[in-house]
């Protein structure tokens, strides 16, 4: 009895302690300092940060932010708005439905990192702090002041008292009520507020349009960064900005609105993506766009195998290669031994069917395996495919794929007389070769998204999820596990082959080195799997966004040379540490990764 009293008294003490920040100043003072420092950071972007235009972006102009100053301006403005919202300024309550303190901390930290990264880059590139103008000193001091103010804000909310299983009656009732309230507060702190009341449909549609327009602007800005320092600053600002918006609850509210209008959101997303080529003046960045779409489409196909069915496939890129080689062999290429030239629709069917056949042939004898054993077999298939096409060169084997030289000089596609290899003028805009293929891949991506949505909501899709969650229980309920997994394997392989038919014509050449398990650049099996896991397994938007990031980041980090993979790996480790469920997770996986934080602590009599 004495033990119980002691445990209860010690449990009450932490809950009675008010939350504090990392530095010993009152939270209201810290909030004011953070807001004021962020406002000063905004003002500093309209001053010159250096005296010479030798630093990229020309930060010598007064009254007109440029280059990295724009990113600091965006971060500082966002932090200022969160600071004002924390004071309850009228009209800003919508900006932080889950509370503004956590969002303010992330926004000020992002602004600080971007500003100090710029100041240090100027000093390093130009040879010392003497090259800074007053604006550079001001932004460094203002962002540091804002960060110190944010550190005064509480980082954790009080936890509920541990639950004593012997408590009954009123004591247990009050504890359970307190735990429900603590869970609700934790949900708000993590950016997952209660369901928001539905707005009029036309208002919600306008909000969706604004979200998609913002996404197009961010993507276009990121892909069009003209120099290395600007892209690194973009990553910092975008990462911390997303975290701040998520902590404020705005991302969760936006997700609820888009979930109520899924069809409009999906159609609007494709319309926004179709606008991307019209934002480019040449094919320089449209090239990246079409490769991102190819990579994203294959990742979405892999998401059926890994995300829905739970089958760990480490050789999935081989199905992309099967489709590409099949289409190349019937494309009319002079390197093809068949000497035939199929129209596009026939080449697409050949590539998709070839991948389907290989998917069934590989899946039929191996899908009775589970877990690591299945992963090893699929990894072996990927290596067997690469070695096989490398050896069918007429010397080590039959003359089919031209060995390591691959199939070259693949002609451009012509669809209904429309040549995708030449420029076309549409409504006053010049659409180049890669823009033409971008629209084609966008159409194929739409087909893959449709297949994913319809199959995921169907009876077979629910069977995939059951197999993924607990195969033994699913088999006990009468699900034919082998047949269900084979269908998932076949559908995923077919979608990869579909994207491979376009890849063959975009790259002009298909070679065995394009289809490795791991490499410095995607697509390869390791990057595809990472795109699915980091983006969010079992969702549509997750693999698409994950693939876009995983393709764009290595492409932009080439200036790091030998340290490229090191920086990329550290970024992945940090992402998996702080958001293990992925960037765009489904609700089930989000609860799986965070259920321990919401579970009540149990006070054991024996352990007290």
mmCIF file of C-alpha atoms in Angstrom, residues 241-429:
data_model
loop_
_atom_site.group_PDB
_atom_site.id
_atom_site.type_symbol
_atom_site.label_atom_id
_atom_site.label_comp_id
_atom_site.label_asym_id
_atom_site.label_seq_id
_atom_site.Cartn_x
_atom_site.Cartn_y
_atom_site.Cartn_z
ATOM 1 C CA UNK A 241 8.737 24.973 -44.330
ATOM 2 C CA UNK A 242 6.928 21.672 -44.825
ATOM 3 C CA UNK A 243 7.699 20.681 -41.228
ATOM 4 C CA UNK A 244 6.365 24.003 -39.948
ATOM 5 C CA UNK A 245 3.145 23.726 -41.942
ATOM 6 C CA UNK A 246 2.736 20.140 -40.773
ATOM 7 C CA UNK A 247 3.237 21.106 -37.127
ATOM 8 C CA UNK A 248 0.724 23.907 -37.466
ATOM 9 C CA UNK A 249 -1.926 21.431 -38.602
ATOM 10 C CA UNK A 250 -2.386 23.133 -41.956
ATOM 11 C CA UNK A 251 -1.176 20.085 -43.889
ATOM 12 C CA UNK A 252 -3.655 17.868 -42.039
ATOM 13 C CA UNK A 253 -6.528 20.236 -42.785
ATOM 14 C CA UNK A 254 -5.538 20.417 -46.440
ATOM 15 C CA UNK A 255 -5.423 16.618 -46.553
ATOM 16 C CA UNK A 256 -8.943 16.428 -45.161
ATOM 17 C CA UNK A 257 -10.204 18.836 -47.816
ATOM 18 C CA UNK A 258 -8.520 16.983 -50.684
ATOM 19 C CA UNK A 259 -9.804 13.656 -49.320
ATOM 20 C CA UNK A 260 -13.377 14.937 -49.656
ATOM 21 C CA UNK A 261 -12.741 15.777 -53.322
ATOM 22 C CA UNK A 262 -10.394 13.019 -54.445
ATOM 23 C CA UNK A 263 -11.431 12.984 -58.096
ATOM 24 C CA UNK A 264 -11.117 16.750 -58.428
ATOM 25 C CA UNK A 265 -7.749 16.686 -56.683
ATOM 26 C CA UNK A 266 -6.361 13.949 -58.941
ATOM 27 C CA UNK A 267 -7.616 15.631 -62.119
ATOM 28 C CA UNK A 268 -6.339 19.003 -60.945
ATOM 29 C CA UNK A 269 -2.922 17.522 -60.165
ATOM 30 C CA UNK A 270 -2.588 16.241 -63.728
ATOM 31 C CA UNK A 271 -3.725 19.603 -65.128
ATOM 32 C CA UNK A 272 -1.101 21.353 -62.989
ATOM 33 C CA UNK A 273 1.563 18.888 -64.159
ATOM 34 C CA UNK A 274 0.525 19.481 -67.777
ATOM 35 C CA UNK A 275 1.204 23.194 -67.252
ATOM 36 C CA UNK A 276 4.846 22.525 -66.338
ATOM 37 C CA UNK A 277 6.287 22.421 -69.903
ATOM 38 C CA UNK A 278 4.655 25.779 -70.634
ATOM 39 C CA UNK A 279 6.675 27.328 -67.800
ATOM 40 C CA UNK A 280 9.956 26.401 -69.514
ATOM 41 C CA UNK A 281 11.635 28.321 -72.313
ATOM 42 C CA UNK A 282 13.678 25.337 -73.543
ATOM 43 C CA UNK A 283 14.077 21.611 -73.014
ATOM 44 C CA UNK A 284 16.745 21.924 -70.325
ATOM 45 C CA UNK A 285 14.415 21.263 -67.405
ATOM 46 C CA UNK A 286 11.677 19.503 -69.378
ATOM 47 C CA UNK A 287 14.300 16.761 -69.764
ATOM 48 C CA UNK A 288 14.392 16.317 -66.004
ATOM 49 C CA UNK A 289 10.607 16.405 -65.945
ATOM 50 C CA UNK A 290 10.158 13.468 -68.319
ATOM 51 C CA UNK A 291 12.780 11.369 -66.514
ATOM 52 C CA UNK A 292 11.092 12.132 -63.198
ATOM 53 C CA UNK A 293 7.761 10.961 -64.624
ATOM 54 C CA UNK A 294 9.313 7.715 -65.878
ATOM 55 C CA UNK A 295 10.916 7.081 -62.500
ATOM 56 C CA UNK A 296 7.716 8.031 -60.629
ATOM 57 C CA UNK A 297 5.522 5.791 -62.778
ATOM 58 C CA UNK A 298 7.754 2.779 -62.170
ATOM 59 C CA UNK A 299 7.820 3.573 -58.431
ATOM 60 C CA UNK A 300 4.026 3.662 -58.384
ATOM 61 C CA UNK A 301 3.954 0.236 -60.019
ATOM 62 C CA UNK A 302 6.359 -1.048 -57.372
ATOM 63 C CA UNK A 303 4.051 0.413 -54.749
ATOM 64 C CA UNK A 304 1.465 -2.217 -55.709
ATOM 65 C CA UNK A 305 3.969 -4.983 -54.990
ATOM 66 C CA UNK A 306 5.564 -3.499 -51.864
ATOM 67 C CA UNK A 307 3.018 -1.019 -50.526
ATOM 68 C CA UNK A 308 -0.211 -2.966 -51.039
ATOM 69 C CA UNK A 309 0.830 -6.620 -51.145
ATOM 70 C CA UNK A 310 3.857 -6.313 -48.850
ATOM 71 C CA UNK A 311 6.228 -8.239 -51.168
ATOM 72 C CA UNK A 312 9.827 -7.051 -50.903
ATOM 73 C CA UNK A 313 11.056 -6.935 -54.520
ATOM 74 C CA UNK A 314 14.727 -5.964 -54.932
ATOM 75 C CA UNK A 315 14.916 -6.622 -58.659
ATOM 76 C CA UNK A 316 11.970 -4.589 -59.876
ATOM 77 C CA UNK A 317 14.031 -2.454 -62.243
ATOM 78 C CA UNK A 318 14.490 -5.584 -64.388
ATOM 79 C CA UNK A 319 10.828 -5.354 -65.443
ATOM 80 C CA UNK A 320 11.484 -1.809 -66.626
ATOM 81 C CA UNK A 321 14.377 -3.202 -68.646
ATOM 82 C CA UNK A 322 12.256 -6.002 -70.121
ATOM 83 C CA UNK A 323 9.714 -3.475 -71.388
ATOM 84 C CA UNK A 324 12.414 -1.165 -72.735
ATOM 85 C CA UNK A 325 14.279 -3.939 -74.550
ATOM 86 C CA UNK A 326 11.068 -5.424 -75.964
ATOM 87 C CA UNK A 327 9.998 -2.045 -77.346
ATOM 88 C CA UNK A 328 13.502 -1.332 -78.677
ATOM 89 C CA UNK A 329 13.641 -4.651 -80.538
ATOM 90 C CA UNK A 330 10.469 -3.804 -82.500
ATOM 91 C CA UNK A 331 11.158 -0.075 -82.877
ATOM 92 C CA UNK A 332 12.899 -0.242 -86.246
ATOM 93 C CA UNK A 333 16.329 0.401 -84.729
ATOM 94 C CA UNK A 334 19.224 -0.641 -86.995
ATOM 95 C CA UNK A 335 20.763 -2.389 -83.970
ATOM 96 C CA UNK A 336 17.765 -4.703 -83.635
ATOM 97 C CA UNK A 337 18.219 -8.145 -85.231
ATOM 98 C CA UNK A 338 14.488 -8.437 -85.963
ATOM 99 C CA UNK A 339 14.311 -5.617 -88.500
ATOM 100 C CA UNK A 340 10.681 -4.693 -87.729
ATOM 101 C CA UNK A 341 9.095 -1.354 -86.976
ATOM 102 C CA UNK A 342 5.875 -1.558 -84.981
ATOM 103 C CA UNK A 343 3.618 1.446 -84.421
ATOM 104 C CA UNK A 344 3.619 2.904 -80.942
ATOM 105 C CA UNK A 345 0.476 1.191 -79.701
ATOM 106 C CA UNK A 346 1.850 -2.186 -80.796
ATOM 107 C CA UNK A 347 5.241 -1.492 -79.194
ATOM 108 C CA UNK A 348 3.493 -0.585 -75.937
ATOM 109 C CA UNK A 349 1.579 -3.855 -75.999
ATOM 110 C CA UNK A 350 4.746 -5.823 -76.728
ATOM 111 C CA UNK A 351 6.654 -4.170 -73.859
ATOM 112 C CA UNK A 352 3.805 -4.551 -71.357
ATOM 113 C CA UNK A 353 3.092 -8.166 -72.326
ATOM 114 C CA UNK A 354 6.769 -9.111 -72.197
ATOM 115 C CA UNK A 355 7.040 -7.720 -68.661
ATOM 116 C CA UNK A 356 3.799 -9.478 -67.722
ATOM 117 C CA UNK A 357 5.150 -12.818 -68.961
ATOM 118 C CA UNK A 358 8.403 -12.377 -67.091
ATOM 119 C CA UNK A 359 6.505 -11.351 -63.971
ATOM 120 C CA UNK A 360 4.447 -14.529 -64.064
ATOM 121 C CA UNK A 361 7.450 -16.716 -64.895
ATOM 122 C CA UNK A 362 9.480 -15.297 -62.037
ATOM 123 C CA UNK A 363 6.614 -15.056 -59.577
ATOM 124 C CA UNK A 364 5.100 -18.507 -60.080
ATOM 125 C CA UNK A 365 7.992 -20.524 -58.600
ATOM 126 C CA UNK A 366 9.139 -17.942 -56.043
ATOM 127 C CA UNK A 367 6.074 -16.321 -54.455
ATOM 128 C CA UNK A 368 5.612 -19.191 -52.033
ATOM 129 C CA UNK A 369 8.605 -17.697 -50.246
ATOM 130 C CA UNK A 370 8.274 -14.902 -47.727
ATOM 131 C CA UNK A 371 10.274 -12.002 -46.364
ATOM 132 C CA UNK A 372 14.033 -12.049 -46.816
ATOM 133 C CA UNK A 373 13.973 -15.214 -48.916
ATOM 134 C CA UNK A 374 11.692 -13.584 -51.490
ATOM 135 C CA UNK A 375 13.887 -10.460 -51.465
ATOM 136 C CA UNK A 376 16.998 -12.545 -52.229
ATOM 137 C CA UNK A 377 15.257 -14.346 -55.108
ATOM 138 C CA UNK A 378 14.038 -11.100 -56.697
ATOM 139 C CA UNK A 379 17.490 -9.585 -56.276
ATOM 140 C CA UNK A 380 18.883 -12.580 -58.125
ATOM 141 C CA UNK A 381 16.358 -12.117 -60.928
ATOM 142 C CA UNK A 382 17.459 -8.524 -61.415
ATOM 143 C CA UNK A 383 21.092 -9.568 -61.716
ATOM 144 C CA UNK A 384 20.228 -12.497 -64.006
ATOM 145 C CA UNK A 385 18.384 -10.156 -66.361
ATOM 146 C CA UNK A 386 21.305 -7.732 -66.566
ATOM 147 C CA UNK A 387 23.846 -10.519 -67.151
ATOM 148 C CA UNK A 388 21.600 -12.219 -69.703
ATOM 149 C CA UNK A 389 21.135 -9.126 -71.881
ATOM 150 C CA UNK A 390 24.858 -8.468 -71.558
ATOM 151 C CA UNK A 391 25.719 -11.949 -72.840
ATOM 152 C CA UNK A 392 23.232 -12.174 -75.725
ATOM 153 C CA UNK A 393 25.693 -10.424 -78.015
ATOM 154 C CA UNK A 394 26.349 -13.128 -80.587
ATOM 155 C CA UNK A 395 29.569 -14.257 -78.862
ATOM 156 C CA UNK A 396 28.652 -15.458 -75.384
ATOM 157 C CA UNK A 397 25.116 -16.257 -76.504
ATOM 158 C CA UNK A 398 22.607 -15.627 -79.290
ATOM 159 C CA UNK A 399 22.704 -12.294 -81.071
ATOM 160 C CA UNK A 400 19.618 -10.514 -79.686
ATOM 161 C CA UNK A 401 20.480 -7.526 -77.500
ATOM 162 C CA UNK A 402 23.895 -6.518 -78.902
ATOM 163 C CA UNK A 403 25.502 -7.145 -75.506
ATOM 164 C CA UNK A 404 27.033 -4.272 -73.587
ATOM 165 C CA UNK A 405 26.589 -1.926 -76.559
ATOM 166 C CA UNK A 406 22.827 -2.220 -76.218
ATOM 167 C CA UNK A 407 20.261 -1.282 -78.821
ATOM 168 C CA UNK A 408 21.065 2.159 -80.166
ATOM 169 C CA UNK A 409 19.559 4.665 -82.605
ATOM 170 C CA UNK A 410 15.991 4.018 -81.465
ATOM 171 C CA UNK A 411 13.814 6.325 -83.585
ATOM 172 C CA UNK A 412 11.426 8.871 -82.116
ATOM 173 C CA UNK A 413 7.788 7.994 -81.755
ATOM 174 C CA UNK A 414 5.120 9.050 -84.196
ATOM 175 C CA UNK A 415 1.567 8.906 -82.894
ATOM 176 C CA UNK A 416 -1.228 9.575 -85.414
ATOM 177 C CA UNK A 417 1.239 11.479 -87.558
ATOM 178 C CA UNK A 418 2.478 13.578 -84.623
ATOM 179 C CA UNK A 419 6.259 13.321 -84.409
ATOM 180 C CA UNK A 420 7.386 13.572 -80.791
ATOM 181 C CA UNK A 421 10.986 14.149 -81.842
ATOM 182 C CA UNK A 422 10.514 17.621 -83.334
ATOM 183 C CA UNK A 423 9.364 20.945 -81.950
ATOM 184 C CA UNK A 424 5.763 22.064 -82.234
ATOM 185 C CA UNK A 425 4.136 25.453 -81.709
ATOM 186 C CA UNK A 426 1.003 25.314 -79.566
ATOM 187 C CA UNK A 427 -0.892 28.496 -78.684
ATOM 188 C CA UNK A 428 2.246 30.573 -79.083
ATOM 189 C CA UNK A 429 4.382 28.208 -76.993
#
